[in-house]
N, CA, C and O atoms as CSV, one atom per row, in Angstrom:
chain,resi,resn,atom,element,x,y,z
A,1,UNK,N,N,0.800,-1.196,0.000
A,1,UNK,CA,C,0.000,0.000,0.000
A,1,UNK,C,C,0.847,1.265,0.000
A,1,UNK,O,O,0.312,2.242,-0.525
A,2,UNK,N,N,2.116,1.431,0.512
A,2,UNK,CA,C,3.123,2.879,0.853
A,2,UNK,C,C,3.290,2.576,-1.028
A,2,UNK,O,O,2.880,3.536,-1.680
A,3,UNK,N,N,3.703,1.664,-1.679
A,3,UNK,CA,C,4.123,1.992,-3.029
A,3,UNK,C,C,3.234,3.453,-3.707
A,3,UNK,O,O,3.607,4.532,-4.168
A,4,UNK,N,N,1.704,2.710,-3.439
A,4,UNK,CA,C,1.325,3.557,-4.095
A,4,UNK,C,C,1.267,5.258,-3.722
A,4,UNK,O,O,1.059,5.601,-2.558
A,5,UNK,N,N,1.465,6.251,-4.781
A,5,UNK,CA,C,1.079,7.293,-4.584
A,5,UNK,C,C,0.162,8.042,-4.062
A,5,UNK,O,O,-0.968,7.808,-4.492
A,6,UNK,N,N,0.280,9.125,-3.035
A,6,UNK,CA,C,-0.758,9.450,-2.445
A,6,UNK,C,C,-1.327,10.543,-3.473
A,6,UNK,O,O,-0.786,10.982,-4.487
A,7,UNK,N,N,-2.532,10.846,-2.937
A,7,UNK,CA,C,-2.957,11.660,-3.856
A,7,UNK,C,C,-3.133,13.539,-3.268
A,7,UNK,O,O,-4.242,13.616,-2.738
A,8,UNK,N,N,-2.819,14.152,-3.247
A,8,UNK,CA,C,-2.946,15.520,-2.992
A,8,UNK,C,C,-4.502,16.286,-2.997
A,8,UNK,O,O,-4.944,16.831,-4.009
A,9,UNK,N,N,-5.388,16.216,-1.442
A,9,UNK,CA,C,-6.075,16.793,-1.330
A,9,UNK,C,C,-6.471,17.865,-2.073
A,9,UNK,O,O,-5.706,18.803,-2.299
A,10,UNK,N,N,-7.878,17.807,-2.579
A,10,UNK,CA,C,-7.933,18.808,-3.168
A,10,UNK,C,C,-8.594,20.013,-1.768
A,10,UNK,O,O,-9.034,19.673,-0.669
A,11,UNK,N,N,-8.456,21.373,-2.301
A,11,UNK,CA,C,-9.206,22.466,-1.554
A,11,UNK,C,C,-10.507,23.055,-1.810
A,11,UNK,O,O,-10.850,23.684,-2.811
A,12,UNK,N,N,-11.120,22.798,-0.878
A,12,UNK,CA,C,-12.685,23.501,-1.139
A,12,UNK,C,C,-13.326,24.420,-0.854
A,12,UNK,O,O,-13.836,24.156,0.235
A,13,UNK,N,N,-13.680,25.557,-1.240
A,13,UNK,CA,C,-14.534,26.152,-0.696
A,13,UNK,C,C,-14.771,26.252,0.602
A,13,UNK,O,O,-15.450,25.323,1.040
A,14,UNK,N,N,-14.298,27.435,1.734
A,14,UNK,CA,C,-14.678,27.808,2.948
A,14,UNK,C,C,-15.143,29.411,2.489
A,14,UNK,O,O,-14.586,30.255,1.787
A,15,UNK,N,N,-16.511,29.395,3.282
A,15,UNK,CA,C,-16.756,31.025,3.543
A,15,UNK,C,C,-16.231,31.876,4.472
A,15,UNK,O,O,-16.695,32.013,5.604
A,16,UNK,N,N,-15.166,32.524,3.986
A,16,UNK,CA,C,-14.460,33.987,5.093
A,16,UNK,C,C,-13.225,32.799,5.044
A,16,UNK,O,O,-13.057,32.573,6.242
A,17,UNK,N,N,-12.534,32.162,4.497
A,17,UNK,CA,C,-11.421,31.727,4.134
A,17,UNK,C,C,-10.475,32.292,2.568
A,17,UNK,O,O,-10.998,32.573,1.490
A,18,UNK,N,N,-9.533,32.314,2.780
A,18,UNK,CA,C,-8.857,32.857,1.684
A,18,UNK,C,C,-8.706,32.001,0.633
A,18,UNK,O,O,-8.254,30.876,0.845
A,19,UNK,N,N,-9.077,32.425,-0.707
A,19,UNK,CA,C,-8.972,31.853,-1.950
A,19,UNK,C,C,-7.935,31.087,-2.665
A,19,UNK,O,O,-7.912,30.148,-3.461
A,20,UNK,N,N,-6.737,32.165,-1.830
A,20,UNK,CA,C,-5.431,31.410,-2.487
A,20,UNK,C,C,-4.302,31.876,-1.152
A,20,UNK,O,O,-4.422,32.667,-0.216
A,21,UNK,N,N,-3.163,30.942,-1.605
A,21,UNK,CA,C,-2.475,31.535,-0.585
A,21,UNK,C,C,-1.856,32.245,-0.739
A,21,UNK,O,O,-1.619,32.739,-1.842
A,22,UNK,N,N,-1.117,32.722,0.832
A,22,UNK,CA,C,0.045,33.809,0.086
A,22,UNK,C,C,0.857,33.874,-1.010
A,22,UNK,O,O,1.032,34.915,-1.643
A,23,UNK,N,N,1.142,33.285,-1.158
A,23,UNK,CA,C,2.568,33.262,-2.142
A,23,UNK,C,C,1.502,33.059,-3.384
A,23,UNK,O,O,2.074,33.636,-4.309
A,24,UNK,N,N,0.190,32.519,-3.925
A,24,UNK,CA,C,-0.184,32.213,-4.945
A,24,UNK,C,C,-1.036,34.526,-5.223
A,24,UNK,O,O,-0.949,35.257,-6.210
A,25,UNK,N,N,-1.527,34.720,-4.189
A,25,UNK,CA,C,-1.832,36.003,-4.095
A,25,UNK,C,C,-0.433,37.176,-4.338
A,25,UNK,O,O,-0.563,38.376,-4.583
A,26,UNK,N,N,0.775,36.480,-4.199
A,26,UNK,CA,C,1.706,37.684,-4.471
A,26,UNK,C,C,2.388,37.560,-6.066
A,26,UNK,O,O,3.068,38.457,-6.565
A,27,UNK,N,N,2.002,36.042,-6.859
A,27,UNK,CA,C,1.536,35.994,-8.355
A,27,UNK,C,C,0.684,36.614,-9.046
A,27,UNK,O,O,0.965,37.042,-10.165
A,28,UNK,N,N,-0.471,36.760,-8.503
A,28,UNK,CA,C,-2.092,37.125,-9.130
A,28,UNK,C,C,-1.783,38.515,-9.941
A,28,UNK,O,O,-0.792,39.140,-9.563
A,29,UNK,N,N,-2.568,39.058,-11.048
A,29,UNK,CA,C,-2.338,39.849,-11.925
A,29,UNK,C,C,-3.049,41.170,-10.985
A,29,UNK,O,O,-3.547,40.775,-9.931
A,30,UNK,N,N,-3.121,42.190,-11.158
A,30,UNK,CA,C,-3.222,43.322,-10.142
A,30,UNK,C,C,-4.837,43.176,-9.913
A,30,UNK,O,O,-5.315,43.338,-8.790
A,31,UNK,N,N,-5.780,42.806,-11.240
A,31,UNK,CA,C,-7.413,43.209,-10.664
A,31,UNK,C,C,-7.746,41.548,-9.952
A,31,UNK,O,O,-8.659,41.542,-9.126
A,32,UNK,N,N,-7.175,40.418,-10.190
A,32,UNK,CA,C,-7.594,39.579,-9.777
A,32,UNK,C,C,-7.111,40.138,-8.212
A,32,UNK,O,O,-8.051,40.458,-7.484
A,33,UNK,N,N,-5.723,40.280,-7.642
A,33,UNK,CA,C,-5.424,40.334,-6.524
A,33,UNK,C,C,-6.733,41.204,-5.342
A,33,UNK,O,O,-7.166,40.971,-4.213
A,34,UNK,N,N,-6.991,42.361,-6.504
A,34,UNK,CA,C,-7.927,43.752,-5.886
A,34,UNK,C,C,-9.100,42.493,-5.811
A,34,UNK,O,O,-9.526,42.658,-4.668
A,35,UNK,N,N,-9.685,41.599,-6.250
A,35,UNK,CA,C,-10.812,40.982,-6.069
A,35,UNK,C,C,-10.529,40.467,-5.556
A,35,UNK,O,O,-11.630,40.134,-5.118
A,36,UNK,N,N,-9.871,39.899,-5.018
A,36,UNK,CA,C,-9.324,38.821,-4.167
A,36,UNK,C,C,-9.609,39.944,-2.822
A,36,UNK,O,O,-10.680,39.862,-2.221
A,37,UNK,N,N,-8.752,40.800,-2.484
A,37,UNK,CA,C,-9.084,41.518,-1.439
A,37,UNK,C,C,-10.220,42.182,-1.292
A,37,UNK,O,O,-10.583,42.657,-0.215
A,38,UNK,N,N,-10.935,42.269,-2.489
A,38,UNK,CA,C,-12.416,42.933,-1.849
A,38,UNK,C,C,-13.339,42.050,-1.335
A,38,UNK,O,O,-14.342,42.352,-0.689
A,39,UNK,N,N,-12.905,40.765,-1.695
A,39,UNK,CA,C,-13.873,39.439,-1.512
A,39,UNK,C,C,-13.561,38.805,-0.152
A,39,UNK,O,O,-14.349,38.058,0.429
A,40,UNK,N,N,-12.116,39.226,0.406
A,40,UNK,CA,C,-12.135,38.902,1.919
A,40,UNK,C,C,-12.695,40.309,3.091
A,40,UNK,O,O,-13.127,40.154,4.234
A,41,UNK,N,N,-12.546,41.337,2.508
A,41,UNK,CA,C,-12.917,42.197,3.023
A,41,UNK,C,C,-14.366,42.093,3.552
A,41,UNK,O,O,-14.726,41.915,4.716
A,42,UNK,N,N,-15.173,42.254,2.354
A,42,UNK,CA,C,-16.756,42.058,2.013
A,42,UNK,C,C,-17.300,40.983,2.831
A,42,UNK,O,O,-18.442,41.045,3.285
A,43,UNK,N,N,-16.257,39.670,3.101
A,43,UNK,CA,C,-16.562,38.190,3.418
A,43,UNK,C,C,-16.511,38.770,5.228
A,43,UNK,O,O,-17.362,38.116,5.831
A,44,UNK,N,N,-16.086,39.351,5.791
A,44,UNK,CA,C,-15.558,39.852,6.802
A,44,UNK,C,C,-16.540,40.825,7.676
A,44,UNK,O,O,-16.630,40.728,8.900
A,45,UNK,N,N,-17.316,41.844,6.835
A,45,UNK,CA,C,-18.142,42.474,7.461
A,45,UNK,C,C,-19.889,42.399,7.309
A,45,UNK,O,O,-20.816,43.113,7.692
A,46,UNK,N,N,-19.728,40.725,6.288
A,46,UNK,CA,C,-20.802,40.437,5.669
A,46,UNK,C,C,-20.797,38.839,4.988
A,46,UNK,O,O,-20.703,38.477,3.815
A,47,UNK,N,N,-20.922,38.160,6.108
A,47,UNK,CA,C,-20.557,36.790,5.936
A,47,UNK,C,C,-21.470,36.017,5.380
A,47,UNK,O,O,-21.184,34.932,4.874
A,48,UNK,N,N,-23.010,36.646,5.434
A,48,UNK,CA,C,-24.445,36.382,4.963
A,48,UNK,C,C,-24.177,36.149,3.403
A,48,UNK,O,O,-24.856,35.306,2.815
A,49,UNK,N,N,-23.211,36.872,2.732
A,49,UNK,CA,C,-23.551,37.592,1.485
A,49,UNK,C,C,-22.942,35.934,0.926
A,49,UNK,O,O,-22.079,35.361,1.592
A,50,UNK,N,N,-23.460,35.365,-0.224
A,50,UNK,CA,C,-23.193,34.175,-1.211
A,50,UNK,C,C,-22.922,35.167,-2.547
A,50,UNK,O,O,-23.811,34.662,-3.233
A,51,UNK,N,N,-22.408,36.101,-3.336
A,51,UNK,CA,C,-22.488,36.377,-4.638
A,51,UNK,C,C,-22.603,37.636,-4.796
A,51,UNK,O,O,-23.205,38.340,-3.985
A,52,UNK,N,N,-21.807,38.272,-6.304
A,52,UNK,CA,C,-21.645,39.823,-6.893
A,52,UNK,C,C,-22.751,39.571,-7.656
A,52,UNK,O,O,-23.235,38.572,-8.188
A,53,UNK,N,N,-23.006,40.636,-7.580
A,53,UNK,CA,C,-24.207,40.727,-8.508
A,53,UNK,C,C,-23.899,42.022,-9.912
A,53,UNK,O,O,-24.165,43.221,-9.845
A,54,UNK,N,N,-23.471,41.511,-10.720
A,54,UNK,CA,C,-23.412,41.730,-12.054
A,54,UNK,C,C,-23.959,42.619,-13.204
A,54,UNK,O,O,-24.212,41.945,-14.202
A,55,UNK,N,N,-24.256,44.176,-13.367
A,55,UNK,CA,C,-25.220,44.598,-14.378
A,55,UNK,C,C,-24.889,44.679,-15.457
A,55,UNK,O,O,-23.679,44.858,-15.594
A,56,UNK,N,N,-25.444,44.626,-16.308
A,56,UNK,CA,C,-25.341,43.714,-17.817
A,56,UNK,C,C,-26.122,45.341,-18.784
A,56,UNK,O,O,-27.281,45.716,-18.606
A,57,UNK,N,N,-25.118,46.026,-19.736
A,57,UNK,CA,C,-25.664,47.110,-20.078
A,57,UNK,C,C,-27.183,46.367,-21.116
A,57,UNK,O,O,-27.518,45.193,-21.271
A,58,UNK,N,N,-27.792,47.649,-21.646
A,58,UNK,CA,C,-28.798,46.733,-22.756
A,58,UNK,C,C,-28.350,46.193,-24.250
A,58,UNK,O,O,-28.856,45.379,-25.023
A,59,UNK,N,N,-27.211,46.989,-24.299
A,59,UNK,CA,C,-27.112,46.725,-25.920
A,59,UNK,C,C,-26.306,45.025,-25.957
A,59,UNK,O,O,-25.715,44.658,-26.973
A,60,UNK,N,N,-26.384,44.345,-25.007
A,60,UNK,CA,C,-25.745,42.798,-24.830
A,60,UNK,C,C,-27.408,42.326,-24.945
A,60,UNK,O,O,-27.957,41.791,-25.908
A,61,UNK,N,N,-27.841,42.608,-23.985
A,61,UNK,CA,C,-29.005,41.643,-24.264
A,61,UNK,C,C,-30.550,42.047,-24.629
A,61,UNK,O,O,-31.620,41.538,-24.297
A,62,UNK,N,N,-30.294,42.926,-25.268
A,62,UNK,CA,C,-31.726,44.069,-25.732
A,62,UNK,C,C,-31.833,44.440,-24.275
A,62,UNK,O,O,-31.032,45.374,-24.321
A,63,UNK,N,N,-32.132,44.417,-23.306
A,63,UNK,CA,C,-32.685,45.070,-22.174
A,63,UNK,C,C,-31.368,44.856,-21.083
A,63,UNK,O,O,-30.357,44.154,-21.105
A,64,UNK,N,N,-31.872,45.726,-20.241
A,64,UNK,CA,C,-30.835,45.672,-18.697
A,64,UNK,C,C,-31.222,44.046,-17.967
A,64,UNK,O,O,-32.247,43.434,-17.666
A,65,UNK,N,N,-30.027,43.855,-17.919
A,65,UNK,CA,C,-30.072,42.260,-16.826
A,65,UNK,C,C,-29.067,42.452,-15.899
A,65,UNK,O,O,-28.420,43.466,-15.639
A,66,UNK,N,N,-29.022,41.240,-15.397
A,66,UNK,CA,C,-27.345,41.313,-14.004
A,66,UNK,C,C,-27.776,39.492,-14.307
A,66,UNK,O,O,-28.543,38.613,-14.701
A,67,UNK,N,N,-26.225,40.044,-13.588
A,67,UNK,CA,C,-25.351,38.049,-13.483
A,67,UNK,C,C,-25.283,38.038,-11.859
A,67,UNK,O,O,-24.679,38.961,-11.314
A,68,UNK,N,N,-25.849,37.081,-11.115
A,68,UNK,CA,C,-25.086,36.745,-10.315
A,68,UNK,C,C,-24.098,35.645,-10.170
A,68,UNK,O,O,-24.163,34.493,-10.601
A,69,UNK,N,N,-22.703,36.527,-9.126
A,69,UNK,CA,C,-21.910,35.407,-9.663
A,69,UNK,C,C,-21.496,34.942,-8.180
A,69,UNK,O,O,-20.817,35.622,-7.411
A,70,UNK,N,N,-22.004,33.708,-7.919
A,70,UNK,CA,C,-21.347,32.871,-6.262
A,70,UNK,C,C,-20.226,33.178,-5.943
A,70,UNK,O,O,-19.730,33.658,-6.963
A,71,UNK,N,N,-19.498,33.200,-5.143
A,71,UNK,CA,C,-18.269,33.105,-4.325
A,71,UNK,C,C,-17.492,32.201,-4.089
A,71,UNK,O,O,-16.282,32.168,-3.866
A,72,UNK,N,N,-18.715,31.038,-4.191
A,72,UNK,CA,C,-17.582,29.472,-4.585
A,72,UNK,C,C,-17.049,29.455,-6.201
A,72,UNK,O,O,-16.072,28.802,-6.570
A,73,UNK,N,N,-17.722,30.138,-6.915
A,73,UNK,CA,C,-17.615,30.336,-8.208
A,73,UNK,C,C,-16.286,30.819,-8.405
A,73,UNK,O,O,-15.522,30.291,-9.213
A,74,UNK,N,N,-15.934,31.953,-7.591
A,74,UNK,CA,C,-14.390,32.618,-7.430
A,74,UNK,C,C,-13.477,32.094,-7.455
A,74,UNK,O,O,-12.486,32.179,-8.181
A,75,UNK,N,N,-13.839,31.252,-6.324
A,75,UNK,CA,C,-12.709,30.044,-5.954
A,75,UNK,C,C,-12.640,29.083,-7.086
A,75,UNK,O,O,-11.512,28.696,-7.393
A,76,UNK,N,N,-13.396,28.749,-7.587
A,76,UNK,CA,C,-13.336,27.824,-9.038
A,76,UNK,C,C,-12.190,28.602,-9.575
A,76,UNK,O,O,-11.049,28.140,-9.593
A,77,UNK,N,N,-12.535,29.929,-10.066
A,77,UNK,CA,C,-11.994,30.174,-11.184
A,77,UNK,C,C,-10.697,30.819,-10.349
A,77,UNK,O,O,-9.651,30.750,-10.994
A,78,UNK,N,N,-10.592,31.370,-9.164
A,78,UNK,CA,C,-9.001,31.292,-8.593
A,78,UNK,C,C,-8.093,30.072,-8.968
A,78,UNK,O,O,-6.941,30.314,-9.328
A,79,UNK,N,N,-8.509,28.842,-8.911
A,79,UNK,CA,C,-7.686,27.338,-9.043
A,79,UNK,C,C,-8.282,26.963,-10.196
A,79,UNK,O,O,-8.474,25.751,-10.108
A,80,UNK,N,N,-8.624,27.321,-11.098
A,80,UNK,CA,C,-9.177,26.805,-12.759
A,80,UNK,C,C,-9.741,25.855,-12.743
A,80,UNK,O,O,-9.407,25.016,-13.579
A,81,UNK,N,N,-10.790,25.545,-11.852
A,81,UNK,CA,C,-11.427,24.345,-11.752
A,81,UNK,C,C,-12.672,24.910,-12.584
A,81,UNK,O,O,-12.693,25.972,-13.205
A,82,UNK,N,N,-13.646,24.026,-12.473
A,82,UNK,CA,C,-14.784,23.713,-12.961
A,82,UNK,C,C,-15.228,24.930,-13.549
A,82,UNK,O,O,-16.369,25.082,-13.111
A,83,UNK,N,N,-14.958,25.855,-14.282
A,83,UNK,CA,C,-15.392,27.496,-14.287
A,83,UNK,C,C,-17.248,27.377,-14.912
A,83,UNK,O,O,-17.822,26.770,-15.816
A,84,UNK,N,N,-17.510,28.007,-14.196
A,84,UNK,CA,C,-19.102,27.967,-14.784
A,84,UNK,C,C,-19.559,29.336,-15.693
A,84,UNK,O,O,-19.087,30.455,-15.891
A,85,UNK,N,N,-20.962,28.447,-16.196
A,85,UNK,CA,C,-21.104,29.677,-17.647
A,85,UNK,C,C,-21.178,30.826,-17.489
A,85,UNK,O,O,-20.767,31.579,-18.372
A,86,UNK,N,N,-21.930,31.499,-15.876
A,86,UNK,CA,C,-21.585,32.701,-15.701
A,86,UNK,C,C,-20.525,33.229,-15.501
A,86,UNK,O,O,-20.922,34.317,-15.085
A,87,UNK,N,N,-19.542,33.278,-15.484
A,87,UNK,CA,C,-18.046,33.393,-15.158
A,87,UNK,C,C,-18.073,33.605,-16.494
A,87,UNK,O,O,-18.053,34.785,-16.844
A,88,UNK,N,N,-18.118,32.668,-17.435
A,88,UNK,CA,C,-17.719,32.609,-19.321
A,88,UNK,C,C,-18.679,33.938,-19.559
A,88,UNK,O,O,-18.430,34.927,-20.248
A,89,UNK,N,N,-19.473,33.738,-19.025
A,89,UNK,CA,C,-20.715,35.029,-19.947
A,89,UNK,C,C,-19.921,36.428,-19.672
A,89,UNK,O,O,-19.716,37.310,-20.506
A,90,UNK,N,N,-19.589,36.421,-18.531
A,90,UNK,CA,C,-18.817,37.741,-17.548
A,90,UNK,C,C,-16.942,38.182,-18.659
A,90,UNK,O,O,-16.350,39.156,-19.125
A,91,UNK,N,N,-16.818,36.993,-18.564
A,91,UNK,CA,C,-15.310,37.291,-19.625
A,91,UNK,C,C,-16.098,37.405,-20.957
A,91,UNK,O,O,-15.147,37.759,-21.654
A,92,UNK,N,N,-17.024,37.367,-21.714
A,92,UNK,CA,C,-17.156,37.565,-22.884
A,92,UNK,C,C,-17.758,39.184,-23.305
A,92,UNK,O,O,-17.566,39.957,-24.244
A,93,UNK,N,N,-18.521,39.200,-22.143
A,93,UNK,CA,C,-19.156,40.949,-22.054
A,93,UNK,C,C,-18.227,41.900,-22.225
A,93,UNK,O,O,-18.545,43.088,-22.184
């Protein structure tokens, strides 16, 4: 059983836990980092909150809409996991 390889936990999703770690946060490109810190900030004085909420001008979708986008969703797309379509809709706008 030691032969075999262990496998490296993956990380999940905690609310008011940090997305990435230090050293992966002193990589991050400058607006991811700023989201990164507004999202522990926000997580901090408002732990209730699950999701940004998104406004969507009209000339995308004939009329005014919004995206909401989860917070576990973040974390997806902090570690390139599973990225979901709102996330894709949000980079294509």
């Amino acid at each position: 059983d030691d032969v075999l390889p262990k496998a490296v936990p993956v990380r999940l999703y905690t609310v008011g836990e940090y997305l990435v770690t230090r050293d992966e946060w002193l990589e991050l490109p400058t607006h991811m980092r700023a989201l990164h810190d507004w999202y522990m900030d926000e997580i901090r004085h408002n732990p209730q909150r699950k999701w940004i909420v998104m406004d969507v001008a009209p000339e995308y979708y004939f009329k005014k809409d919004e995206i909401h986008i989860e917070f576990n969703e973040l974390f997806q797309l902090y570690h390139f996991d599973a990225i979901d379509k709102t996330l894709m809709s949000c980079y294509c706008l």
